[in-house]
Short mmCIF file of C-alpha atoms and ligand atoms in Angstrom, two decimals:
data_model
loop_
_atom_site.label_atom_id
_atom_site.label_comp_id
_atom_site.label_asym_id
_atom_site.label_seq_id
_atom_site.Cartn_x
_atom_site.Cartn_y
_atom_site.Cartn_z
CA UNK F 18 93.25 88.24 102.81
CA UNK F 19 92.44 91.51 104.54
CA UNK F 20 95.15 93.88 105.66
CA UNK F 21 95.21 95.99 108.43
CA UNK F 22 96.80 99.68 107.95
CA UNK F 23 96.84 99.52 103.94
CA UNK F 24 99.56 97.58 104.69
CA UNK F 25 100.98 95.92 101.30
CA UNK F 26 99.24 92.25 101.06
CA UNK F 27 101.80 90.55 99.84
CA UNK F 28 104.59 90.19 102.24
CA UNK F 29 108.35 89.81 100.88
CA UNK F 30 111.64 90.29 102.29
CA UNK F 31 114.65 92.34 101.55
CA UNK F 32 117.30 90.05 100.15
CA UNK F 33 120.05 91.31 101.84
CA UNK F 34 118.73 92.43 105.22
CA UNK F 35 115.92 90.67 107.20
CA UNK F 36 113.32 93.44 106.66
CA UNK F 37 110.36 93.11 104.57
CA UNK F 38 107.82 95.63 102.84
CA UNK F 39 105.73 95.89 106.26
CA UNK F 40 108.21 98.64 107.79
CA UNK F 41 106.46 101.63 107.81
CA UNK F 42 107.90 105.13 106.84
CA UNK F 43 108.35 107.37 109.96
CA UNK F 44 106.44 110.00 108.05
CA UNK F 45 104.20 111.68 108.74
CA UNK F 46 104.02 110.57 112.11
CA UNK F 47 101.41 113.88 112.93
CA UNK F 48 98.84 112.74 110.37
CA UNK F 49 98.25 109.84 111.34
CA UNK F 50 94.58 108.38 110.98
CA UNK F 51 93.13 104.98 113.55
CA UNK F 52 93.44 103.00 110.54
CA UNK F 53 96.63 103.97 109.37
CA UNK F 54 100.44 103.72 110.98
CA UNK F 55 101.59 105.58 107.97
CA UNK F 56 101.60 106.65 104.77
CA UNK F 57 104.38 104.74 103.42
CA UNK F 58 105.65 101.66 103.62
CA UNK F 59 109.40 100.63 103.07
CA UNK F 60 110.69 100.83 99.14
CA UNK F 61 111.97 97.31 98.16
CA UNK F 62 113.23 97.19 94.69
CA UNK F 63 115.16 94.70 92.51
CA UNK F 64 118.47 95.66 92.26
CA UNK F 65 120.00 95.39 88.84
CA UNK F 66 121.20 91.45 89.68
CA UNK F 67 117.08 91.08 90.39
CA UNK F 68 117.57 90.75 94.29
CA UNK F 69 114.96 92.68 96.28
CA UNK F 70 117.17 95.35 98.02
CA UNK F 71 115.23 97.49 100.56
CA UNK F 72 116.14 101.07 100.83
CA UNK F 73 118.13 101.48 103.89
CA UNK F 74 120.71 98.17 102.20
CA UNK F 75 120.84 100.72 98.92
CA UNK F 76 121.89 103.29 100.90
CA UNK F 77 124.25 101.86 102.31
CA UNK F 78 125.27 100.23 98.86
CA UNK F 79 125.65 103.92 98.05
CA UNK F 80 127.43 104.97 101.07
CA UNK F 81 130.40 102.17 100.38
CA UNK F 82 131.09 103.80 96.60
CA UNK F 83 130.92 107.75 98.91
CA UNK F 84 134.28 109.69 98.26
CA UNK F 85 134.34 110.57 102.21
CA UNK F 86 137.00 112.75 101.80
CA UNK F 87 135.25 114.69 99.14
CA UNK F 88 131.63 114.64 101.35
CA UNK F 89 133.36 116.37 104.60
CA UNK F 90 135.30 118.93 102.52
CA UNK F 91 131.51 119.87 101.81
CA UNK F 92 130.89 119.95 105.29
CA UNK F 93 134.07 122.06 105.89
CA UNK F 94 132.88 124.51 103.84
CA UNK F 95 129.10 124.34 105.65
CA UNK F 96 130.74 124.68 108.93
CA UNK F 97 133.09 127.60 107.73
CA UNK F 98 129.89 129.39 106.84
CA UNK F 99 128.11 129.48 109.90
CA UNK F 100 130.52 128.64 112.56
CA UNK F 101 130.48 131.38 114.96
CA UNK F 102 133.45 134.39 115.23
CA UNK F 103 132.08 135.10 118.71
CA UNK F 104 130.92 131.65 120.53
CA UNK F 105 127.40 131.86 120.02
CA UNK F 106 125.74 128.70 119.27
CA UNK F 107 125.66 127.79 115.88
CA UNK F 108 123.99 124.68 115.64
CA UNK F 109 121.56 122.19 117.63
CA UNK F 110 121.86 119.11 118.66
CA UNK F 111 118.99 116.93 119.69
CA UNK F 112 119.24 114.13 121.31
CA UNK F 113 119.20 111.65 124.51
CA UNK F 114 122.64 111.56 125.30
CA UNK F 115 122.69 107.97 122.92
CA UNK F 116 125.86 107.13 121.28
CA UNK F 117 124.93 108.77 117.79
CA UNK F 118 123.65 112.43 119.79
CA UNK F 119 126.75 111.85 121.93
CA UNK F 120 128.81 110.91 118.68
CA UNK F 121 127.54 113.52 116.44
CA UNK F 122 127.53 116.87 118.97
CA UNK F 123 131.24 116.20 120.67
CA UNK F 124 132.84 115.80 116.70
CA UNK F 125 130.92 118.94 115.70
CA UNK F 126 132.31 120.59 118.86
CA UNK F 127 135.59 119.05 119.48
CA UNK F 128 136.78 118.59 116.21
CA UNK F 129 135.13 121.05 113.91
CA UNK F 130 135.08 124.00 116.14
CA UNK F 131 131.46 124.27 116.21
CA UNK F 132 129.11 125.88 119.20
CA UNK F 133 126.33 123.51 119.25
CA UNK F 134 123.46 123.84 121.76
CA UNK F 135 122.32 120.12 122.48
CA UNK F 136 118.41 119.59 123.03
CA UNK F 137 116.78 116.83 124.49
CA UNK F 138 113.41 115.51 124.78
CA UNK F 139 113.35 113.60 127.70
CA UNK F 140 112.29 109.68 127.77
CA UNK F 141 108.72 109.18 128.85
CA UNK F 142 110.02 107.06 131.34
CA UNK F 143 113.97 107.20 131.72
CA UNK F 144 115.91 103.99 132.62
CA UNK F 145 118.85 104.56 134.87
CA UNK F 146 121.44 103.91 131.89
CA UNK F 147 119.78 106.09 130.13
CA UNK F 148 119.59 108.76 132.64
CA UNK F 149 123.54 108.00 133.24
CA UNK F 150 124.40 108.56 129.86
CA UNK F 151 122.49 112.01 129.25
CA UNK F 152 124.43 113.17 132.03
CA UNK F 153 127.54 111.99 131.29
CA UNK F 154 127.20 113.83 127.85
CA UNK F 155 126.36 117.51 129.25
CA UNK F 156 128.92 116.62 132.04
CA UNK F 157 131.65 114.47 131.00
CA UNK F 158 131.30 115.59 126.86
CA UNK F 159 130.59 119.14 128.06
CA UNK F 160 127.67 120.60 126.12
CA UNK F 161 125.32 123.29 127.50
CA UNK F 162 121.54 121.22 127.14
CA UNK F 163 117.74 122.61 127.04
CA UNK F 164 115.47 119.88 128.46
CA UNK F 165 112.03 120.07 127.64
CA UNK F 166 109.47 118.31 129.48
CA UNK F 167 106.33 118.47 128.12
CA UNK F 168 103.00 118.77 130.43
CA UNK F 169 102.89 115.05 131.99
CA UNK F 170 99.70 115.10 132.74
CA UNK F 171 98.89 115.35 128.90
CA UNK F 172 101.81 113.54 127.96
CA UNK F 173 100.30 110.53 130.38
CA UNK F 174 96.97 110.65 128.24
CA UNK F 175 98.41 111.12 125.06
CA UNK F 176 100.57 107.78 125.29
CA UNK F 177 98.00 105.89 126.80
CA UNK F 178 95.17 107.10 123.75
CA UNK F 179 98.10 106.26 121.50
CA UNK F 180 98.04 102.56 122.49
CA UNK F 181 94.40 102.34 123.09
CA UNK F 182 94.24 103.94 118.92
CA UNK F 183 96.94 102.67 117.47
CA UNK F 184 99.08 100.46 119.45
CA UNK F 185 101.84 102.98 119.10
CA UNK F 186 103.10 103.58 122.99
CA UNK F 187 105.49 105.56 121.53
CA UNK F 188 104.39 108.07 118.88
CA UNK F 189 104.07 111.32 121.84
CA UNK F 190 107.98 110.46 122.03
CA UNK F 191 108.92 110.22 118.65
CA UNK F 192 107.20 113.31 117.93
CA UNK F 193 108.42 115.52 120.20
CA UNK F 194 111.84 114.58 119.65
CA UNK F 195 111.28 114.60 115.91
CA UNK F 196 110.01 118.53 116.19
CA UNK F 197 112.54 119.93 119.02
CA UNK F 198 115.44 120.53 116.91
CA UNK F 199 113.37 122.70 114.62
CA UNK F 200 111.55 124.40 117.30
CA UNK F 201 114.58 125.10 119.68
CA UNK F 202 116.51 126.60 117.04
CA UNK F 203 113.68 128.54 115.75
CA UNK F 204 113.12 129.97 119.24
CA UNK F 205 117.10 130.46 119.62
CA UNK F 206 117.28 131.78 115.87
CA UNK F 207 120.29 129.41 115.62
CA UNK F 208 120.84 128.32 111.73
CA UNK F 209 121.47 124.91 111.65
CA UNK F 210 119.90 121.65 112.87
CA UNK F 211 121.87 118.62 112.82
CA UNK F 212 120.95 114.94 113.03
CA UNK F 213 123.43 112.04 113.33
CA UNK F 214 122.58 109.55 111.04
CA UNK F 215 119.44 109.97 108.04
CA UNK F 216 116.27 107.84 108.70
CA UNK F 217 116.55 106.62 105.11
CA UNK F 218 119.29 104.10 106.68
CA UNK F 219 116.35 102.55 108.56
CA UNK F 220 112.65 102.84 107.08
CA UNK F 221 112.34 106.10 104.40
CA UNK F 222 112.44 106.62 101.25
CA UNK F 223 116.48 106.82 99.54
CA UNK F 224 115.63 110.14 98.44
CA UNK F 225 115.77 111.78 101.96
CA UNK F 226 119.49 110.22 102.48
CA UNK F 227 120.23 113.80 101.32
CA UNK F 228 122.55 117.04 102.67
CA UNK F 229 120.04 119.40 103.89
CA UNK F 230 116.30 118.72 104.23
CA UNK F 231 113.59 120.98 102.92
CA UNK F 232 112.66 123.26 105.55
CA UNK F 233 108.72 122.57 104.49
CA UNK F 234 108.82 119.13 106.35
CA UNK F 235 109.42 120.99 109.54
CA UNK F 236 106.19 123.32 109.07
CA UNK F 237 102.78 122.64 109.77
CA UNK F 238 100.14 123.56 107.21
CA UNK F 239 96.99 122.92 108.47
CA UNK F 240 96.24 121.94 112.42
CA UNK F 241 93.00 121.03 111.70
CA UNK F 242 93.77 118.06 109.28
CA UNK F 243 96.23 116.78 111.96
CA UNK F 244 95.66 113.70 114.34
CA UNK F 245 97.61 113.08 117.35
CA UNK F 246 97.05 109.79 119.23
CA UNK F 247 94.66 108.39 116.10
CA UNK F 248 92.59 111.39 117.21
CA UNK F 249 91.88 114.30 115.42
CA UNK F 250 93.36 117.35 117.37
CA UNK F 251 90.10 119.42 117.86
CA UNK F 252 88.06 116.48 119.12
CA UNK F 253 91.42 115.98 121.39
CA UNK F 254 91.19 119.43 122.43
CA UNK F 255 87.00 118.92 123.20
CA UNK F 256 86.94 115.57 125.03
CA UNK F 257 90.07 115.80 127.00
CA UNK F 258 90.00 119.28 128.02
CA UNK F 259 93.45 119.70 126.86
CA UNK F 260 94.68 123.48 125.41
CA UNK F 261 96.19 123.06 122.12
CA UNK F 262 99.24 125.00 123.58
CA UNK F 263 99.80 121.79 125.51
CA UNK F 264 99.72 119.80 122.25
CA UNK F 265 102.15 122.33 119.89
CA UNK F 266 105.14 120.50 120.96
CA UNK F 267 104.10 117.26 119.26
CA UNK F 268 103.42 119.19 116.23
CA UNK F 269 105.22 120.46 113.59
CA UNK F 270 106.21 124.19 113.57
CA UNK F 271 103.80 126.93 111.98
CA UNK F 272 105.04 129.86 110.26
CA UNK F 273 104.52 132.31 113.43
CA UNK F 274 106.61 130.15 115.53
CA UNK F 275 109.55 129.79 113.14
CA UNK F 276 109.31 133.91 112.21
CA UNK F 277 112.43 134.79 109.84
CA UNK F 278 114.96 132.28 110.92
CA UNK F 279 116.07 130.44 107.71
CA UNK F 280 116.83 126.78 109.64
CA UNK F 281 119.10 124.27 107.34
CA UNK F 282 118.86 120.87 108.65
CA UNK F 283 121.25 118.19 108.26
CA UNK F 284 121.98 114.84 108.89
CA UNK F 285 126.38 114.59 109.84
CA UNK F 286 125.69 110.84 108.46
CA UNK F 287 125.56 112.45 105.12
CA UNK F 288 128.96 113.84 105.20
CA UNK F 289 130.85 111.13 107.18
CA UNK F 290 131.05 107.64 107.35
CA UNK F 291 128.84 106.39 109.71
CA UNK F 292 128.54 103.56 111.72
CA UNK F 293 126.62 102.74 114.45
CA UNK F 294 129.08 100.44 116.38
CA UNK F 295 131.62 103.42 115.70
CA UNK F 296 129.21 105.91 117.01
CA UNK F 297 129.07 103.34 120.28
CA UNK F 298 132.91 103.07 120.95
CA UNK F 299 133.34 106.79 120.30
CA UNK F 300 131.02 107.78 123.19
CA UNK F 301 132.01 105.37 125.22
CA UNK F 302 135.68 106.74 124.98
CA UNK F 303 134.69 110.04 124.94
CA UNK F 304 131.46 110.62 127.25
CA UNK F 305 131.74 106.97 129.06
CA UNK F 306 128.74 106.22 127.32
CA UNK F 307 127.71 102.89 129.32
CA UNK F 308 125.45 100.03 127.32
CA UNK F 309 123.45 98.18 129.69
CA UNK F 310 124.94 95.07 131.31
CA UNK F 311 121.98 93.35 130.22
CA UNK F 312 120.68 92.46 126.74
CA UNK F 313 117.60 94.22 125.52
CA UNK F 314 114.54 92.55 125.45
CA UNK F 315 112.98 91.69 122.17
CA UNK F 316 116.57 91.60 120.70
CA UNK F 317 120.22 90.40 121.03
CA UNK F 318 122.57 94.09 121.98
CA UNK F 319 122.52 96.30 124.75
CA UNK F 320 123.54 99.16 123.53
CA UNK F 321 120.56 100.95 121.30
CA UNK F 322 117.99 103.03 122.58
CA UNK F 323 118.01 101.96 125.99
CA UNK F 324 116.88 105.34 127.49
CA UNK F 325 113.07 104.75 127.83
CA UNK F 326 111.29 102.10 129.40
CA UNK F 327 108.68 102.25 127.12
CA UNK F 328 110.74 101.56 124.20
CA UNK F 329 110.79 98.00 124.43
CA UNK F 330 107.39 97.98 124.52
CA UNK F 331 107.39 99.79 121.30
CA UNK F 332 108.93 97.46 119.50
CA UNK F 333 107.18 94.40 120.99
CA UNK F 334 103.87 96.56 119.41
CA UNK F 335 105.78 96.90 116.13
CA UNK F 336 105.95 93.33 116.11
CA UNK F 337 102.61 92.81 116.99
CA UNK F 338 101.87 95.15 113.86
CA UNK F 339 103.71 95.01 111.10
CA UNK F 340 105.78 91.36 112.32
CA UNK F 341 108.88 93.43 112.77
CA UNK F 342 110.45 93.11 115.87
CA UNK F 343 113.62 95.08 117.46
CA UNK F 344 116.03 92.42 116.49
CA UNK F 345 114.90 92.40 112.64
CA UNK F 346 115.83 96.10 113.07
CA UNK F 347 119.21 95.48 115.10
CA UNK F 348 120.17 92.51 112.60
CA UNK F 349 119.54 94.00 109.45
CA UNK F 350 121.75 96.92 110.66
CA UNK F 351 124.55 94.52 111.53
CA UNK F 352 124.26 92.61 107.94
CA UNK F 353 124.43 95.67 106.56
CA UNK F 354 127.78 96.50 108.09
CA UNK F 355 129.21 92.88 107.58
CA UNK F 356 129.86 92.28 111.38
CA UNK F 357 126.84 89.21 110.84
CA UNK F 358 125.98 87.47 107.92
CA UNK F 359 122.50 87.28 106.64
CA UNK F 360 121.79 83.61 108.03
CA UNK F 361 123.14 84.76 111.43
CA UNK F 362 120.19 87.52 111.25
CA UNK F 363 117.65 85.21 110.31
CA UNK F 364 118.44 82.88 113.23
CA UNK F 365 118.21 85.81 115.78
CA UNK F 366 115.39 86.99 114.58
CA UNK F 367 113.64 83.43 115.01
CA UNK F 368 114.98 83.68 118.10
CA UNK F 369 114.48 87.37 119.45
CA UNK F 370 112.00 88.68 117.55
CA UNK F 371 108.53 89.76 119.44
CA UNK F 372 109.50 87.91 123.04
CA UNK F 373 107.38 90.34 125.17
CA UNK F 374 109.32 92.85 127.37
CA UNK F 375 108.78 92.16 131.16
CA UNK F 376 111.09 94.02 133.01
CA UNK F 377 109.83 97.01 132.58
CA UNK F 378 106.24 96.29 131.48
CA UNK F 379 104.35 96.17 135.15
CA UNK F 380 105.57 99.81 135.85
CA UNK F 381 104.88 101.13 132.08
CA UNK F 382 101.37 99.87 132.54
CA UNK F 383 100.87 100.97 136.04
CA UNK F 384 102.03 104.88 134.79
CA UNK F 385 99.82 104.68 132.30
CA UNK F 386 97.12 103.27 134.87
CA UNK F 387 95.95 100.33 132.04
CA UNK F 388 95.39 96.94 133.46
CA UNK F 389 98.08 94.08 132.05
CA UNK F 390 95.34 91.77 131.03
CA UNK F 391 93.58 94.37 128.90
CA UNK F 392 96.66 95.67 127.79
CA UNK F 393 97.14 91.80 125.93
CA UNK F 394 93.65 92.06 124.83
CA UNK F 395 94.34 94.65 122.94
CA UNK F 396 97.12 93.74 121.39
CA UNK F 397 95.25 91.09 119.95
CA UNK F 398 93.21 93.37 117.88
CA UNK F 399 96.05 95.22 116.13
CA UNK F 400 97.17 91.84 114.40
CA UNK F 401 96.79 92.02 110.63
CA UNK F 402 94.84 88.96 109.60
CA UNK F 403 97.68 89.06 106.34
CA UNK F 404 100.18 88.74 109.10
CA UNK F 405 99.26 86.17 111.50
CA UNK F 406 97.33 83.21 111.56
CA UNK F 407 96.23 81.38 114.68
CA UNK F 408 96.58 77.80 115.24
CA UNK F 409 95.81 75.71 118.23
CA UNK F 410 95.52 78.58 120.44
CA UNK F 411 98.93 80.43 119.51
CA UNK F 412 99.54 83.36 117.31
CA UNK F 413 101.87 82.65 114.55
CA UNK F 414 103.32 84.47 111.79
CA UNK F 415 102.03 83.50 108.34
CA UNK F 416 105.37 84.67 106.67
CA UNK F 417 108.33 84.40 108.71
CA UNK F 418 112.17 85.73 107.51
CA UNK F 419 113.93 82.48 106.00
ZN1 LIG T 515 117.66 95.37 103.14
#
């Protein structure tokens, strides 16, 4: 059976999650080709019992047998380094104003002593909880913030050549945010980058559930090779009429832009235990971090990423890709940290999994000016044949989580 995306053919499931080997990596994002989402897809393995164990559940495996007390006297001695005599900042936050950028920049501040310097890459299109909440960080958490707002007028045709390409209404925001850290503190020569919790807890490889990250990941090599939007950036530059200036944001830094500043980025969620639902109670106690009254579409919480209107959507496409929706992501978390058992997940999965996100989806598609009909149309063509299968006029997955 033919797959779309080199995704893997045959489909299996972690044992102890709900995710399976369709997850793609979230690297690298930038080189993306039309026919590929990326270059990796998640590691399952057989643990040494012989049950499949994907890499975010062996992390976490890995995090339970952690001497914490050990890992922040490492991160004592990090801070002590480069903590600053005078009050200058001495590290950057990015973030939304979400629990975990609320979480991770008030303990670095307010109980480590540090100076951080939050940055944020604003939502696409900001909900008003989210909106709420990044205020209530630089206000109520108190935190001096650089917003950047890219060009919207390229941002607009970005996103919308993003889901025309690749089904991927979301790759001009996960880019951006992905590169600000590295750029603002190259631009502020400010030392140190840190992240809340490492993206090997959710789709990349175990090895990058590590201190500091290579510096190299953060540079661009080679514009030319790159793609943004399943486009490659010179024809971008040629049919759109767009400057590449206007695109460097989405790209990795080159070596002019980051000059002499040596940048050590880190994820806190190496050094302390970290939980999401910990991360949520923290800001709420702290920042009044406020989860939405209603439940998420395409899943069963309310309170992760809820910032962008277009993020439901993004998952909803996920589904449509790979046949991992937001509450495969949201449950698998949860199993993880025991608060549902594995059967539970399944169930809500069934249940949540893919239901297509109207509240906001009528002003998403009006921004982006594409009609709702076509928009469906579309979607249509993204689905992997090894996926889904489709029988008396409905779409149905050909391996669903059991
Ligand atoms: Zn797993």
């Amino acid at each position: 059976m033919k797959s779309f995306y080199n995704l893997p053919k045959e489909i299996y499931f972690c044992e102890k999650c709900v995710l399976s080997n369709q997850v793609p990596s979230s690297i690298p994002e930038f080189l993306h080709k039309p026919s590929r989402e990326g270059s990796k897809y998640l590691e399952i393995n057989r643990d040494k019992n012989g049950r499949r164990t994907c890499a975010p559940c062996k992390v976490h495996e890995m995090k339970n047998k952690t001497d914490w007390d050990k890992r922040e006297k490492e991160l004592l001695k990090l801070l002590d380094k480069y903590r600053s005599k005078k009050g200058e900042y001495d590290c950057v936050v990015p973030g939304s104003g979400g629990k975990d950028s609320v979480y991770a920049a008030h303990l670095l501040k307010y109980k480590y002593g540090m100076h951080p310097l939050t940055v944020t890459w604003p939502p696409i299109l900001y909900t008003d909880y989210g909106y709420q909440n990044f205020k209530n960080w630089i206000e109520i958490g108190g935190f001096d913030n650089i917003s950047l707002k890219p060009n919207g007028k390229v941002q607009k045709i970005l996103t919308k050549l993003s889901i025309e390409n690749l089904l991927h209404p979301f790759q001009t925001f996960i880019l951006g945010q992905k590169n600000i850290g590295a750029r603002m503190a190259a631009k502020f020569k400010i030392p140190l980058v840190f992240y809340g919790e490492s993206d090997a807890e959710y789709n990349n490889p175990i090895s990058e559930f590590s201190a500091i990250r290579d510096q190299k990941y953060w540079l661009n090599s080679n514009k030319n090779k790159f793609y943004l939007s399943g486009l490659p950036i010179k024809k971008l530059m040629n049919n759109y009429n767009i400057s590449f200036k206007d695109l460097q944001n989405y790209l990795p830094l080159d070596k002019k832009e980051l000059g002499n500043t040596k940048i050590k980025y880190c994820y806190l969620g190496y050094f302390i235990k970290w939980t999401p639902q910990e991360a949520y109670y923290y800001s709420v106690e702290n920042t009044n971090f406020k989860a939405r009254p209603f439940r998420t579409e395409g899943t069963y919480s309310k309170y992760n990423s809820i910032d962008d209107k277009i993020d439901d959507l993004h998952y909803f496409t996920s589904y449509i890709k790979f046949g991992i929706g937001r509450a495969s992501y949201d449950a698998s978390q949860e199993i993880r940290n025991k608060h549902i058992t594995r059967d539970e997940g399944v169930k809500l999965v069934s249940k949540f999994d893919g239901e297509i996100p109207i509240r906001y989806i009528d002003e998403v598609l009006d921004y982006l000016d594409i009609k709702k009909a076509s928009f469906f149309k579309l979607v249509d063509k993204f689905r992997s044949p090894h996926i889904w299968k489709k029988t008396k006029n409905k779409w149905k997955l050909r391996n669903p989580v059991y």
